[in-house]
Short mmCIF file of C-alpha atoms in Angstrom, two decimals:
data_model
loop_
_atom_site.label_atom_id
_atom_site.label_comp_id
_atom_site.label_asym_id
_atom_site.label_seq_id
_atom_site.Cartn_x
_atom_site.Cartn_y
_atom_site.Cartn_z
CA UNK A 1279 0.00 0.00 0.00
CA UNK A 1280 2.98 2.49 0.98
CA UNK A 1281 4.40 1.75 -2.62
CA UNK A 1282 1.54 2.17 -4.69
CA UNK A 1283 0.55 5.35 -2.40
CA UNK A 1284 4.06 7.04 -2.52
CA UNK A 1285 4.29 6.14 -6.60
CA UNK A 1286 2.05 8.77 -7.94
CA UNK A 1287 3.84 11.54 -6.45
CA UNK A 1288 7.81 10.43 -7.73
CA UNK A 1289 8.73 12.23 -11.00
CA UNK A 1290 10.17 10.22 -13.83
CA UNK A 1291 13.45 8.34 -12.57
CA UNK A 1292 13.12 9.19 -8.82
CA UNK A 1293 15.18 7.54 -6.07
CA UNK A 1294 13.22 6.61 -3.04
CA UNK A 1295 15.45 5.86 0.31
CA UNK A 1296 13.77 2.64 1.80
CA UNK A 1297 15.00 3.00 5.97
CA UNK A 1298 14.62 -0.95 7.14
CA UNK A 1299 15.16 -2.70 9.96
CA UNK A 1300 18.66 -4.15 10.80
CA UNK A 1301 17.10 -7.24 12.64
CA UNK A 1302 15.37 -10.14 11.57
CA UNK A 1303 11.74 -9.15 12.46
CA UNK A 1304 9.42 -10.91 10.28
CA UNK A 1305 6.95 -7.87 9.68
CA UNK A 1306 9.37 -5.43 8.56
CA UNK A 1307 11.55 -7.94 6.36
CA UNK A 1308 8.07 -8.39 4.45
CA UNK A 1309 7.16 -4.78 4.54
CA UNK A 1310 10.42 -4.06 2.84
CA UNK A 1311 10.58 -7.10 0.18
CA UNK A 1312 6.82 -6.08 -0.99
CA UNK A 1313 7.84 -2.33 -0.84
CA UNK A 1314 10.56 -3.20 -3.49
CA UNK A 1315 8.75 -5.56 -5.43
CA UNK A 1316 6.12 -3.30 -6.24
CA UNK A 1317 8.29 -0.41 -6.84
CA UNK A 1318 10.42 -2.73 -9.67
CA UNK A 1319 7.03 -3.73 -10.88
CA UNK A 1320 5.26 -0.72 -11.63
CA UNK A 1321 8.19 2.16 -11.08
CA UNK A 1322 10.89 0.25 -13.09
CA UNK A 1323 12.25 3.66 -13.71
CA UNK A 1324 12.86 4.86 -9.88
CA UNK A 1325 16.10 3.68 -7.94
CA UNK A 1326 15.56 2.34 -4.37
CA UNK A 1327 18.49 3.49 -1.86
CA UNK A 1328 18.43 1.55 1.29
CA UNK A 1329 19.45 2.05 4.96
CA UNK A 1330 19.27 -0.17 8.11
CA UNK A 1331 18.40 1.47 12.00
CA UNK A 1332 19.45 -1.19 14.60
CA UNK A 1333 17.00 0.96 16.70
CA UNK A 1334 13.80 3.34 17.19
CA UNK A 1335 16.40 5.80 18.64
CA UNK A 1336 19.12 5.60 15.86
CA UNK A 1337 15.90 6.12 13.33
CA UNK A 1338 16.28 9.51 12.98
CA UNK A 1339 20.38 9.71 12.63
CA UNK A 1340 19.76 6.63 10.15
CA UNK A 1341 17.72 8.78 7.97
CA UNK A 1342 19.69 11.73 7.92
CA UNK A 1343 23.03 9.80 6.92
CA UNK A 1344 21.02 8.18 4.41
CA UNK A 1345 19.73 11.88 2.88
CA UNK A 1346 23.29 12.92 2.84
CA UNK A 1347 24.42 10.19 1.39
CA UNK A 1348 21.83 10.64 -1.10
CA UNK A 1349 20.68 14.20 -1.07
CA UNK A 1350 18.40 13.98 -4.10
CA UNK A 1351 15.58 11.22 -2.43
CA UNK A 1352 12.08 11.99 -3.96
CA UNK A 1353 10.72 10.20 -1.26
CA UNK A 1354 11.30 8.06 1.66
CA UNK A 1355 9.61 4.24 2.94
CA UNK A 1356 10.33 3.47 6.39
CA UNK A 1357 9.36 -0.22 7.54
CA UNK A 1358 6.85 1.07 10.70
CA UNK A 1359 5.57 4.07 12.03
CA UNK A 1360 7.30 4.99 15.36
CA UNK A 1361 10.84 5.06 13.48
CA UNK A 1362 9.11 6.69 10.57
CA UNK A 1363 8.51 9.62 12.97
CA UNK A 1364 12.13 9.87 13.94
CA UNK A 1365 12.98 9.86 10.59
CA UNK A 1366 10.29 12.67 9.72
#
């Protein structure tokens, strides 16, 4: 649903930072294989850049290492929604 939400609003040949999980937590490993799948599937054009937190509270520094890293993200997936508002 996040993918086919976010989609619409990436131009032509966007890259989207995808912020996971660096655990093996069943929920956000699928979250973030379906997240890619239907971004290759229907935005074949858009690059995915991708960054692990090992926790909530390194959310935030996670995401902003990954927008310098990559300062031209059109748009951001994060696995859950408490880390997603650190990253905000």
């Amino acid at each position: 649903i996040a993918a086919e939400l976010l989609a619409p609003h990436l131009p032509q040949g966007a890259e989207v930072g995808v912020l996971g999980y660096d655990a093996d937590f069943y929920a956000t490993n699928e979250r973030e294989i379906d997240f890619g799948q239907w971004m290759r599937r229907h935005r074949p054009d858009a690059t995915l850049s991708t960054a692990r937190f090992a926790s909530i509270r390194t959310a935030c520094a996670t995401a902003l290492s990954l927008g310098a890293a990559h300062p031209a993200l059109d748009g951001l997936f994060v696995v859950w929604d408490t880390p997603a508002i650190q990253a905000v």
